[in-house]
Short mmCIF file of C-alpha atoms in Angstrom, two decimals:
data_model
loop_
_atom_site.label_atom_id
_atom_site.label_comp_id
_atom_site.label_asym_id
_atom_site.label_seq_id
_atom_site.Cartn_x
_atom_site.Cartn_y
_atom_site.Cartn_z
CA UNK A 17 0.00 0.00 0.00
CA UNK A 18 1.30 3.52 -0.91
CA UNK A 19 0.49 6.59 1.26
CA UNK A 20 1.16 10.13 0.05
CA UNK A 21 3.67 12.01 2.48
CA UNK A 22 1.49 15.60 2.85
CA UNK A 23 5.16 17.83 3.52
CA UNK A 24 5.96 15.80 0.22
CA UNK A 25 5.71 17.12 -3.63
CA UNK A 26 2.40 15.18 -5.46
CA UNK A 27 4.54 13.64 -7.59
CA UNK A 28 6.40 11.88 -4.66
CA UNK A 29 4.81 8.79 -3.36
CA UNK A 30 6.97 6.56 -0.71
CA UNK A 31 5.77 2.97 1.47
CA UNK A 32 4.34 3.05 4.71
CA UNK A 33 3.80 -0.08 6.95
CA UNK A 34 0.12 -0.70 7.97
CA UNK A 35 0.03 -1.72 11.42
CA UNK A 36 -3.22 -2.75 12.93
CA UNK A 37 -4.63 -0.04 15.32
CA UNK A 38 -5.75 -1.15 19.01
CA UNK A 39 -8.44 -0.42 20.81
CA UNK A 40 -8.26 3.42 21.47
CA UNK A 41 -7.47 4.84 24.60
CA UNK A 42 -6.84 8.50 25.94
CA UNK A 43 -3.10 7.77 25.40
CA UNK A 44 -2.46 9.50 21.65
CA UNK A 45 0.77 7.36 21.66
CA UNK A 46 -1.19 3.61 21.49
CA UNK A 47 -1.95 5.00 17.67
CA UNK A 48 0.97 5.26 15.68
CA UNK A 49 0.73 5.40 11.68
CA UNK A 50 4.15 5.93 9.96
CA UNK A 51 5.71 7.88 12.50
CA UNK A 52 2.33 9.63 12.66
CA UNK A 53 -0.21 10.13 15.79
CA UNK A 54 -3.92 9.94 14.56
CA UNK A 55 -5.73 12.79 15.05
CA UNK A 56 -8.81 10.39 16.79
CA UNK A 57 -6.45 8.78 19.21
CA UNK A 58 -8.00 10.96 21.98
CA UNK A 59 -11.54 9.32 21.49
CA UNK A 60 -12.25 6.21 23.92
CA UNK A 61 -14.39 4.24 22.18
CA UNK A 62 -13.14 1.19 19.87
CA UNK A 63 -12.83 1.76 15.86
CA UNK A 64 -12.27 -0.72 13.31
CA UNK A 65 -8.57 -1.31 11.93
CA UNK A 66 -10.16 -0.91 8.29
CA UNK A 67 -11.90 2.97 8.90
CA UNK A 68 -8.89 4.07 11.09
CA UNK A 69 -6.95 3.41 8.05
CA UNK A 70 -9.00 4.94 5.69
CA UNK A 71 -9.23 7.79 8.32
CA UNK A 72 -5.61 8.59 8.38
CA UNK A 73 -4.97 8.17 4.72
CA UNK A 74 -8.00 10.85 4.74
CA UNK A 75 -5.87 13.11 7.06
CA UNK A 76 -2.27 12.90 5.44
CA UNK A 77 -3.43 13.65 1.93
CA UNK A 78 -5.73 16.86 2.92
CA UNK A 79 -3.60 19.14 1.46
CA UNK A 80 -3.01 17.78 -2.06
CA UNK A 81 -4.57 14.88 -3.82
CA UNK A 82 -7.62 14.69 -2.03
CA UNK A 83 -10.01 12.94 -4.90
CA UNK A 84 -7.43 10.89 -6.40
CA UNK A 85 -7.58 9.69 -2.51
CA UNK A 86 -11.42 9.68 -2.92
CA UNK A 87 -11.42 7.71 -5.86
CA UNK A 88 -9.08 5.11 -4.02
CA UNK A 89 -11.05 4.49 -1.16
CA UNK A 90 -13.98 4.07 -2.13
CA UNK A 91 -12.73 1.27 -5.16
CA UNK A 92 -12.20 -1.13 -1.50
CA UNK A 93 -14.86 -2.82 -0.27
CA UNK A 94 -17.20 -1.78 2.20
CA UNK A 95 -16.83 -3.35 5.40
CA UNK A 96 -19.15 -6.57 6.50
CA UNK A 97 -21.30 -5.42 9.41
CA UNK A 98 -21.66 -9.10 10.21
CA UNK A 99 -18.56 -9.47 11.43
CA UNK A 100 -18.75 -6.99 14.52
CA UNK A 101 -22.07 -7.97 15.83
CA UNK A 102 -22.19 -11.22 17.94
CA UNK A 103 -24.71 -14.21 17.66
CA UNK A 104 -27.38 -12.79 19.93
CA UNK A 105 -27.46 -9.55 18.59
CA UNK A 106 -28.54 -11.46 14.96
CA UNK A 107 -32.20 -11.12 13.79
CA UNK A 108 -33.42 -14.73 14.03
CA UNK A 109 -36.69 -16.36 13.60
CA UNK A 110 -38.67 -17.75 16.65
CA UNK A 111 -38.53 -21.23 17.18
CA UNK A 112 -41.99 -23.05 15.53
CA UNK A 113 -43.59 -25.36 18.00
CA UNK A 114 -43.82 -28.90 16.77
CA UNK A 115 -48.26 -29.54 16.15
CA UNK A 116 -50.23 -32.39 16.02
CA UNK A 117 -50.29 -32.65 12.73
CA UNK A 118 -46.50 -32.76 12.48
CA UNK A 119 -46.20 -35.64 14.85
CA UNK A 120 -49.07 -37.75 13.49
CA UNK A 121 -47.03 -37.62 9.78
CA UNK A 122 -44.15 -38.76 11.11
CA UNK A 123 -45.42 -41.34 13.63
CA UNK A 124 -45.57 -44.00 11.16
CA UNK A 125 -41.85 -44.07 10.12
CA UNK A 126 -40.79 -44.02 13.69
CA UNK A 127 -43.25 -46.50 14.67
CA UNK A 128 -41.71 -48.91 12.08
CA UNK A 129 -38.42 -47.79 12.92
CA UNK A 130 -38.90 -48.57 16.60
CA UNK A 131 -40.64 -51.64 16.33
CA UNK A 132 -37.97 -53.37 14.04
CA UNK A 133 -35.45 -52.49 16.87
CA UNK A 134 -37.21 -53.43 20.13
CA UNK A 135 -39.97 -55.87 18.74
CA UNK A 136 -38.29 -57.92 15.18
CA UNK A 137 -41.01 -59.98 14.56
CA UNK A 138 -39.13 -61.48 11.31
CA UNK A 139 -35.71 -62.40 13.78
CA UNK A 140 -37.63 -63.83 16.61
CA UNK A 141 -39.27 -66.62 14.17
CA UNK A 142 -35.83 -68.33 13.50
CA UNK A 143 -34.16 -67.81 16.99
CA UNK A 144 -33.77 -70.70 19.25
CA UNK A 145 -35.09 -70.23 22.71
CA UNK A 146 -32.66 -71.29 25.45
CA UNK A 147 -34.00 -73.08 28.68
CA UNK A 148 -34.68 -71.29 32.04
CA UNK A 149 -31.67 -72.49 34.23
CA UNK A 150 -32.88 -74.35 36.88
CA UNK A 151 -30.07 -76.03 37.93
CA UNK A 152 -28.23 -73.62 39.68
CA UNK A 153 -28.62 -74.70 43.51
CA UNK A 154 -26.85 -77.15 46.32
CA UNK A 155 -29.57 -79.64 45.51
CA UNK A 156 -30.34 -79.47 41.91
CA UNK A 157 -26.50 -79.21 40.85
CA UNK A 158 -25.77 -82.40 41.59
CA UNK A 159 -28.78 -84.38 39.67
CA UNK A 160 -28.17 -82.01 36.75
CA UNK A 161 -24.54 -83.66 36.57
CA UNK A 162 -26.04 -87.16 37.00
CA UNK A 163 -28.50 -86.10 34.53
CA UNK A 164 -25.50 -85.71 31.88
CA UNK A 165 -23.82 -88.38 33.22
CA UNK A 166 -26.36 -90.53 32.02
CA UNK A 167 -27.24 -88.60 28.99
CA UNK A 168 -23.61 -88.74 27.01
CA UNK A 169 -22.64 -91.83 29.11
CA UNK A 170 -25.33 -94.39 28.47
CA UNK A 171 -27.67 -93.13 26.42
CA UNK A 172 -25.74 -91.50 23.80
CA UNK A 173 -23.97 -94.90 22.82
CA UNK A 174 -27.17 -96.93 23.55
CA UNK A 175 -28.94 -94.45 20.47
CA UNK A 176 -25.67 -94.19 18.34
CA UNK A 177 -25.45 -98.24 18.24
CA UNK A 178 -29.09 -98.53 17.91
CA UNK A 179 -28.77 -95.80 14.58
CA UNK A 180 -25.73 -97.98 13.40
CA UNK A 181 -27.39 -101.16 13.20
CA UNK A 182 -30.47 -99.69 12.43
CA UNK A 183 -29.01 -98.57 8.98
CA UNK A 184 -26.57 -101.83 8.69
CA UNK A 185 -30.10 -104.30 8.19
CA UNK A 186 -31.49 -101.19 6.10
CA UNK A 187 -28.77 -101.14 3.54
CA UNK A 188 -28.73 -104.79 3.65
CA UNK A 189 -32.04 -105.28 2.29
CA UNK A 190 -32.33 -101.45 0.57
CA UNK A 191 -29.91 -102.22 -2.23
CA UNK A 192 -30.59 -105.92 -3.32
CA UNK A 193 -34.29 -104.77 -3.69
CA UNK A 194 -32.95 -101.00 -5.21
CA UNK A 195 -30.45 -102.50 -8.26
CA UNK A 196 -31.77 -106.14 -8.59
CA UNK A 197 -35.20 -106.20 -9.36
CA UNK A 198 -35.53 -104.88 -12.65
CA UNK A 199 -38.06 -101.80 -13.60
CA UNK A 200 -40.69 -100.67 -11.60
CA UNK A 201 -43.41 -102.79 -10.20
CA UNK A 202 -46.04 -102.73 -7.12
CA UNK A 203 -44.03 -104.73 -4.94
CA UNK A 204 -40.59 -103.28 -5.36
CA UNK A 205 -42.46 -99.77 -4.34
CA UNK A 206 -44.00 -101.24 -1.83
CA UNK A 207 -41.06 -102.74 -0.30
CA UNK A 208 -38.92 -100.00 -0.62
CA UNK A 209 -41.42 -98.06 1.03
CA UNK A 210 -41.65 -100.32 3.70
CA UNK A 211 -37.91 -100.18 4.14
CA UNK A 212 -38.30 -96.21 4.16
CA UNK A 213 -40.57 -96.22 6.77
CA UNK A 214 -38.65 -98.55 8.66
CA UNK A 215 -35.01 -96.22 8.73
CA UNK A 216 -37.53 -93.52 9.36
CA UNK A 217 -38.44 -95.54 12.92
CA UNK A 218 -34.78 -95.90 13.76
CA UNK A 219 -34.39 -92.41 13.44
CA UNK A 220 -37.07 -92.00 15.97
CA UNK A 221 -36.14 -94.54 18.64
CA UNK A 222 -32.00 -92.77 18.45
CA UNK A 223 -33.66 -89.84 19.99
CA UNK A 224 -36.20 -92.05 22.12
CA UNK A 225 -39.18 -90.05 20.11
CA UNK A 226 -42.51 -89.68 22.02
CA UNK A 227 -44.77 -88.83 18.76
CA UNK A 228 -48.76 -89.06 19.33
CA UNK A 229 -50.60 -88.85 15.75
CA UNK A 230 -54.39 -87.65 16.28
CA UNK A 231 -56.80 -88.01 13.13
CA UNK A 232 -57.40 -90.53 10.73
CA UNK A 233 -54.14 -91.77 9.20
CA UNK A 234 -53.39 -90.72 5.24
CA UNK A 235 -53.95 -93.00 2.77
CA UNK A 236 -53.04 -93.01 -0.91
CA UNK A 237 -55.74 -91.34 -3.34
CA UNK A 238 -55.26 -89.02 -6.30
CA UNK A 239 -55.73 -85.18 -5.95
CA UNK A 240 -54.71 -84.75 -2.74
CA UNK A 241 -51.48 -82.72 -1.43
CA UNK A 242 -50.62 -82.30 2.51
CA UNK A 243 -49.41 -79.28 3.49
CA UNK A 244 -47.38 -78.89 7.41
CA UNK A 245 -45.73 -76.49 8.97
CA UNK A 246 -41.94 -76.62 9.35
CA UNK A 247 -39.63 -76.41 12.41
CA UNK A 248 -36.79 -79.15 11.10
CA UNK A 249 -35.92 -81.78 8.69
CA UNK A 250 -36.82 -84.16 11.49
CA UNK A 251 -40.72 -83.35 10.49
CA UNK A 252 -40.17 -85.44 7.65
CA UNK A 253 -38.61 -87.93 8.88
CA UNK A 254 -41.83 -87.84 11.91
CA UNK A 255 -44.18 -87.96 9.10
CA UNK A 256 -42.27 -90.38 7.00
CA UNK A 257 -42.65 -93.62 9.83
CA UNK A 258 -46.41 -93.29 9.81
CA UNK A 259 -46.64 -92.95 6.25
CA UNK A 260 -44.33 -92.91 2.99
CA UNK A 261 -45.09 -89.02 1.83
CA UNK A 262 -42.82 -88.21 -1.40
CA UNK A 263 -41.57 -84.51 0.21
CA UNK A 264 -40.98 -81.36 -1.82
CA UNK A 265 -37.36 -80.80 -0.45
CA UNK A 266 -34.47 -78.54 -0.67
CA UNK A 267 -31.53 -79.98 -2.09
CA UNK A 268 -28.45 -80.59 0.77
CA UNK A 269 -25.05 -81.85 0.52
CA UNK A 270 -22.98 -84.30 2.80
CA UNK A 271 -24.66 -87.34 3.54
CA UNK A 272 -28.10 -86.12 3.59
CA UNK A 273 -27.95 -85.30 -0.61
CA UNK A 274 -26.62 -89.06 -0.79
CA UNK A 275 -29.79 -90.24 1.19
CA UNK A 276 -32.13 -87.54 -1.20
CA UNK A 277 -30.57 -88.97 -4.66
CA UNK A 278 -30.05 -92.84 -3.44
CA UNK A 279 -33.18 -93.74 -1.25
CA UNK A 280 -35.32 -91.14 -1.14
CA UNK A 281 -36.08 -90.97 -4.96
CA UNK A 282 -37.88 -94.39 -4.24
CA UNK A 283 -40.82 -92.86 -3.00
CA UNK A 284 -41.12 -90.39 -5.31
CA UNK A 285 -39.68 -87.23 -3.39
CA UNK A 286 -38.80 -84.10 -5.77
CA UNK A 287 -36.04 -81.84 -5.05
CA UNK A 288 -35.51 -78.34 -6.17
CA UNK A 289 -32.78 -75.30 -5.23
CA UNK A 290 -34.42 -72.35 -4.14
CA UNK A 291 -32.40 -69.71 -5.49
CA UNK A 292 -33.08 -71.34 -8.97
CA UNK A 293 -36.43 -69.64 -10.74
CA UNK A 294 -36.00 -72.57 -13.50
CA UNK A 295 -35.81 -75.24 -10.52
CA UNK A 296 -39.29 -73.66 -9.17
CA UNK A 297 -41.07 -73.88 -13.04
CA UNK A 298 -39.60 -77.66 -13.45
CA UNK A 299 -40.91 -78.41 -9.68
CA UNK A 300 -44.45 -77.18 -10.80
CA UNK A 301 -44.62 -79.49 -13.56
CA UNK A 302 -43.92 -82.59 -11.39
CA UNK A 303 -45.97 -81.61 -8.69
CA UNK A 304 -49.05 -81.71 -11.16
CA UNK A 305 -48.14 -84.91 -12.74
CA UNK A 306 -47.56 -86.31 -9.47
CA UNK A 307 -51.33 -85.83 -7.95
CA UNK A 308 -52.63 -87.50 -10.93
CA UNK A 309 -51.82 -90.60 -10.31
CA UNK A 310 -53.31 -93.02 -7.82
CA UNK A 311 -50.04 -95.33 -7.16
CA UNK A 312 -47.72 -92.56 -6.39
CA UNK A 313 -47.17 -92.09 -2.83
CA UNK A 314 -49.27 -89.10 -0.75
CA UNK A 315 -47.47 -85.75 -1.68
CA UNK A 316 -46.29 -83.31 1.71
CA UNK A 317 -45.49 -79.81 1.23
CA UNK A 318 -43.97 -77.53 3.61
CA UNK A 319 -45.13 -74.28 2.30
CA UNK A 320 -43.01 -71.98 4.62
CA UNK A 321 -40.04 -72.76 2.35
CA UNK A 322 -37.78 -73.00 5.72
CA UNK A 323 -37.31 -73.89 9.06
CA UNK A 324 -39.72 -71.59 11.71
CA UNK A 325 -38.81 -72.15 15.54
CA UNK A 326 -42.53 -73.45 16.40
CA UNK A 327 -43.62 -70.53 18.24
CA UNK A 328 -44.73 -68.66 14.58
CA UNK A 329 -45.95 -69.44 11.17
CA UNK A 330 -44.97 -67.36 8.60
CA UNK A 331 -46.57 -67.31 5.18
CA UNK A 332 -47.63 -70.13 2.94
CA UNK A 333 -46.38 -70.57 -0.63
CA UNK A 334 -49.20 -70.27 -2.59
CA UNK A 335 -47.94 -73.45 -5.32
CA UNK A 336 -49.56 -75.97 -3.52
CA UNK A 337 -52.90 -74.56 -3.67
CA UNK A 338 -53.54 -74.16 -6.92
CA UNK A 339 -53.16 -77.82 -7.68
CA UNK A 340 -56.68 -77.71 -8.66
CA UNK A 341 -56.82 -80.83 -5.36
CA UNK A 342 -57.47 -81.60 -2.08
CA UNK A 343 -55.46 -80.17 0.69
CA UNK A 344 -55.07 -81.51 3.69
CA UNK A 345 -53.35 -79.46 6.33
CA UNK A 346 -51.06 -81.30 9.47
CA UNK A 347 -49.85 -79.48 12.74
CA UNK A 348 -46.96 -80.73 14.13
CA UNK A 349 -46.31 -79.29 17.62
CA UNK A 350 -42.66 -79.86 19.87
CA UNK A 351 -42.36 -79.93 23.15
CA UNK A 352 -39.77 -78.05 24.59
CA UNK A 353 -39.72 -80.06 28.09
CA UNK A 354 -36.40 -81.94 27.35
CA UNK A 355 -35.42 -80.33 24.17
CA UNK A 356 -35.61 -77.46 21.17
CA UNK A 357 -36.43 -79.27 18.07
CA UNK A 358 -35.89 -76.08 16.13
CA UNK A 359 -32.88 -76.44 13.20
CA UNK A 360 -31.13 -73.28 12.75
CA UNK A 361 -29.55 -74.09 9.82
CA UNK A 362 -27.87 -71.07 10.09
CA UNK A 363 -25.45 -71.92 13.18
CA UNK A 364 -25.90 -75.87 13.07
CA UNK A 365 -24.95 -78.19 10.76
CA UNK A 366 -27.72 -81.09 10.37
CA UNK A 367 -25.52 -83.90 11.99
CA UNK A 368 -25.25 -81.69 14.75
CA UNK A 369 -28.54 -81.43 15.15
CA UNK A 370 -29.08 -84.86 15.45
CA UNK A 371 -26.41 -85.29 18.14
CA UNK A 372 -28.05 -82.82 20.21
CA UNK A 373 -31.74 -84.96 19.88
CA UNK A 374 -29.63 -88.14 20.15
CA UNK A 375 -28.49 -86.36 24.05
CA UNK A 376 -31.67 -85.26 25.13
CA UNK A 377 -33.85 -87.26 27.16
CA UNK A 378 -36.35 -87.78 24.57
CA UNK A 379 -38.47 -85.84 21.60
CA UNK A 380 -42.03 -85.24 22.65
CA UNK A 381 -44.39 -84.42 19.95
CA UNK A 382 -48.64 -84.02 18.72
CA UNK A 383 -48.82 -84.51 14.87
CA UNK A 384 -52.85 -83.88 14.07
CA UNK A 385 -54.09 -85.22 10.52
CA UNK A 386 -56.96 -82.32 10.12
CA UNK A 387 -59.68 -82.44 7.81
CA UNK A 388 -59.08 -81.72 4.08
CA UNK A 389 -59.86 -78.67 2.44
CA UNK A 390 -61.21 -77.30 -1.17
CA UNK A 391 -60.83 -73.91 -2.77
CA UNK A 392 -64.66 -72.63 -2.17
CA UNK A 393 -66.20 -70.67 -4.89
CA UNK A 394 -65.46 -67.36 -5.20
CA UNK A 395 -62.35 -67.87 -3.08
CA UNK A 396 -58.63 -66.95 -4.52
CA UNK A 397 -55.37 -69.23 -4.55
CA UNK A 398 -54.17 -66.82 -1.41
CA UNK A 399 -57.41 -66.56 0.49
CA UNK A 400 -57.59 -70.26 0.57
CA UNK A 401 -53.59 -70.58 1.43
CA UNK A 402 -54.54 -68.08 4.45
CA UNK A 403 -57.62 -70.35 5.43
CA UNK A 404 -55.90 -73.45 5.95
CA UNK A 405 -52.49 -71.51 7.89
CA UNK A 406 -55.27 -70.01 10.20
CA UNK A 407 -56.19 -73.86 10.58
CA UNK A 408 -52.82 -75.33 11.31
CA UNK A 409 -51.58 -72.43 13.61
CA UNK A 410 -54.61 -72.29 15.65
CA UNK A 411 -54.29 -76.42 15.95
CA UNK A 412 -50.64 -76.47 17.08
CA UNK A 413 -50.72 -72.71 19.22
CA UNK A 414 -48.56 -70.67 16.78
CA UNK A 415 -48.82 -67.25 16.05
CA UNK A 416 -48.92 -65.74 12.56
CA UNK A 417 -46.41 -63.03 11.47
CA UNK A 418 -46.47 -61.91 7.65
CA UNK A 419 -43.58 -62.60 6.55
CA UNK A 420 -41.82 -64.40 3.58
CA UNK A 421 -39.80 -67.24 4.65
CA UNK A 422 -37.12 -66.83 1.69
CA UNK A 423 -36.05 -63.48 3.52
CA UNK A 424 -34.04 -65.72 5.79
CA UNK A 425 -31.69 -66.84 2.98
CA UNK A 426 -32.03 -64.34 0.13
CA UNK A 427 -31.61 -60.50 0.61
CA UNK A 428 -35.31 -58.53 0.20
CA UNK A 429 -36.36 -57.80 -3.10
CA UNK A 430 -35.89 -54.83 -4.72
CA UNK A 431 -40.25 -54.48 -5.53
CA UNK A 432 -40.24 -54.19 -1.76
CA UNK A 433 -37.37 -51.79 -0.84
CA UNK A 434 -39.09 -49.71 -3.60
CA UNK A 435 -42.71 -50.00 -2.46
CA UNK A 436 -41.79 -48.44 1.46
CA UNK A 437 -39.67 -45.85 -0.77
CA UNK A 438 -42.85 -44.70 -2.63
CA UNK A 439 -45.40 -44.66 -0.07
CA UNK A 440 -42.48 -42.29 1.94
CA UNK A 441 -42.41 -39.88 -0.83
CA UNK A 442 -46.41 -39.53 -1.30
CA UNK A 443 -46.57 -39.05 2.12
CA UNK A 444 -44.09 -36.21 1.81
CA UNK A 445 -45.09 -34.84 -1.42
CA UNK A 446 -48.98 -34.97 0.11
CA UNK A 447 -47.67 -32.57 3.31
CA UNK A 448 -45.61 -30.50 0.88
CA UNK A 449 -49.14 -29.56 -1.43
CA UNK A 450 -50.96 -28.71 1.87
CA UNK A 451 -48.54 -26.37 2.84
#
């Protein structure tokens, strides 16, 4: 910055050092400028460093030079008010109280919100539910560890060797029958179902089983599909000792695909990958072929796709109700006295599973055979799906949720991410018009 010198020619121009000007004070000598003393140093109230500037270069070039000065000053900017006031001293609006109105639009979204965090209705259908602990006293302690004593100790081998020979005399007669008699015939079926049924009832006494059936038991008759609700591959196997059902079933590795592709295929069962859409059309196909024929063993669906802890149901595929046939729904209820029968398939392998039934005191369990049902007139594919889950949960004590099973292995579909997305933006674009 250049100042002009005022005992100076006008054509002489030399530097001067801008120093910043303190607060003023009666003391002329706290306001230097060049060697300079303001002439407003005697004032006592505070003046920006920016207009004392301006102020002195005002002073200094009085005498010559005075709109070239002019001209000069005002090409700066003009200072920003903003900057000396404080926060309170700000014009600001008053704060809006928060209506009715406004908390009745947004109640929704945070009831949703707050309900999937403190109430998931969706997580507690596959979570196991551990036991009360009872055992934790002088005189209970001590029967608890005779209680596993006996449990690992002599009944754990007892079931194990029973399993082992159990499948020894199946195999033994299961493959002569399987590979030797040519084609398929009445008895061959028949006797491999008998044989099916029978590994089925070895299953059952390795975990000492206590199953009850109640209702008539199934018999073998065209148009007709049974439908059950699903808490772990053990329903099957349950189901499978009273009669020989060909299951709809997910295909598994390990030993359990060898049992699916080897035995199971006797009896007519049908498996299918879930994550496969051309699986599902192939699976369709069968299932109609297989309900039109009288010999073909009774056809069991479990329409919940997966494994549900049997507290809830959650909702019904809709395939095996539009068979254009006879449904005829079965409750299966556990009880969780000496063990869980829930398969999380998610943290337990099914060999695991078994161990832990094969260490329990014993499987309790009510299977009812309820009354069949027809699609009524007038009444849609769903409808009717929803009619006969109202049947089995209210049967067996469970307690609807509506939720899709296939969440539990396959991320939500995109239809439905964008469906919440567009009810949230008519909601907001509604308020928006009103206001």
């Amino acid at each position: 910055m250049f100042a002009y010198r005022p005992h100076m020619s006008a054509e002489r121009w030399c530097p001067l050092v801008y120093e910043p000007l303190p607060r003023c004070t009666s003391d002329p000598r706290h306001h230097q400028f060049a060697g300079r003393t303001t002439t407003h140093c005697a004032q006592s109230h505070p003046l920006p460093h920016r207009q004392a500037f301006l102020g002195v270069i005002a002073v200094a070039v009085a005498p010559a030079g005075v709109g070239r000065w002019e001209e000069m000053a005002s090409s700066l900017d003009a200072p920003n008010l903003d900057d000396y006031l404080t926060a309170d001293s700000l014009p600001q609006e008053p704060p809006r109280s928060l209506t009715l109105r406004d908390l009745l639009d947004i109640s929704p979204v945070l009831t949703e919100a707050a309900g999937a965090i403190v109430d998931d209705s969706f997580t507690r259908c596959f979570k196991s539910n551990s036991p009360e602990p009872w055992n934790w006293n002088i005189y209970l302690f001590p029967l608890w560890c005779l209680g596993v004593v006996i449990r690992y100790g002599l009944l754990f081998p007892l079931r194990f060797l029973t399993l082992i020979l159990g499948w020894m005399a199946f195999f033994t007669a299961f493959f002569p029958v399987r590979f030797l008699m040519n084609g398929k015939n009445r008895l061959k079926s028949k006797i491999e179902r008998k044989l099916v049924e029978m590994m089925c009832s070895v299953f059952v006494a390795s975990w000492t089983g206590v199953i009850k059936y109640h209702g008539p038991r199934p018999s073998s008759r065209p148009y007709q599909v049974f439908v059950a609700n699903h808490t772990s591959m053990i329903d099957f196997i349950i189901l499978e000792q009273m009669t020989a059902f060909a299951v709809i079933m997910q295909k598994h590795p390990g030993w359990v695909g060898f049992i699916q592709k080897t035995i199971l295929e006797s009896v007519g069962c049908i498996w299918f990958n879930r994550n496969d859409l051309k699986d599902r059309e192939v699976v369709g196909r069968k299932l109609r072929d297989h309900v039109q024929h009288p010999d073909n063993n009774p056809l069991l669906i479990f329409p919940e796709g997966t494994c549900v802890n049997n507290q809830y149901t959650v909702m019904f595929k809709k395939g095996a109700f539009e068979l254009g046939c006879a449904v005829c729904p079965i409750a299966i209820k556990y009880n969780k006295i000496f063990v869980d029968a829930f398969w999380n398939s998610k943290k337990q392998s099914f060999t695991m599973h078994l161990v832990r039934l094969m260490t329990s005191w014993a499987v309790v369990c009510d299977v009812w055979f309820l009354e069949p049902q027809y699609l009524r007139e007038g009444e849609t594919a769903i409808e009717f799906t929803e009619r006969v889950r109202d049947m089995i949960a209210a049967r067996a004590g469970l307690k609807k949720v509506p939720w899709d099973g296939y969440l539990k292995h396959n991320r939500p579909s995109p239809k439905h991410t964008e469906e919440k997305q567009r009810m949230f933006a008519e909601s907001v674009l509604r308020r928006l018009e009103e206001n």
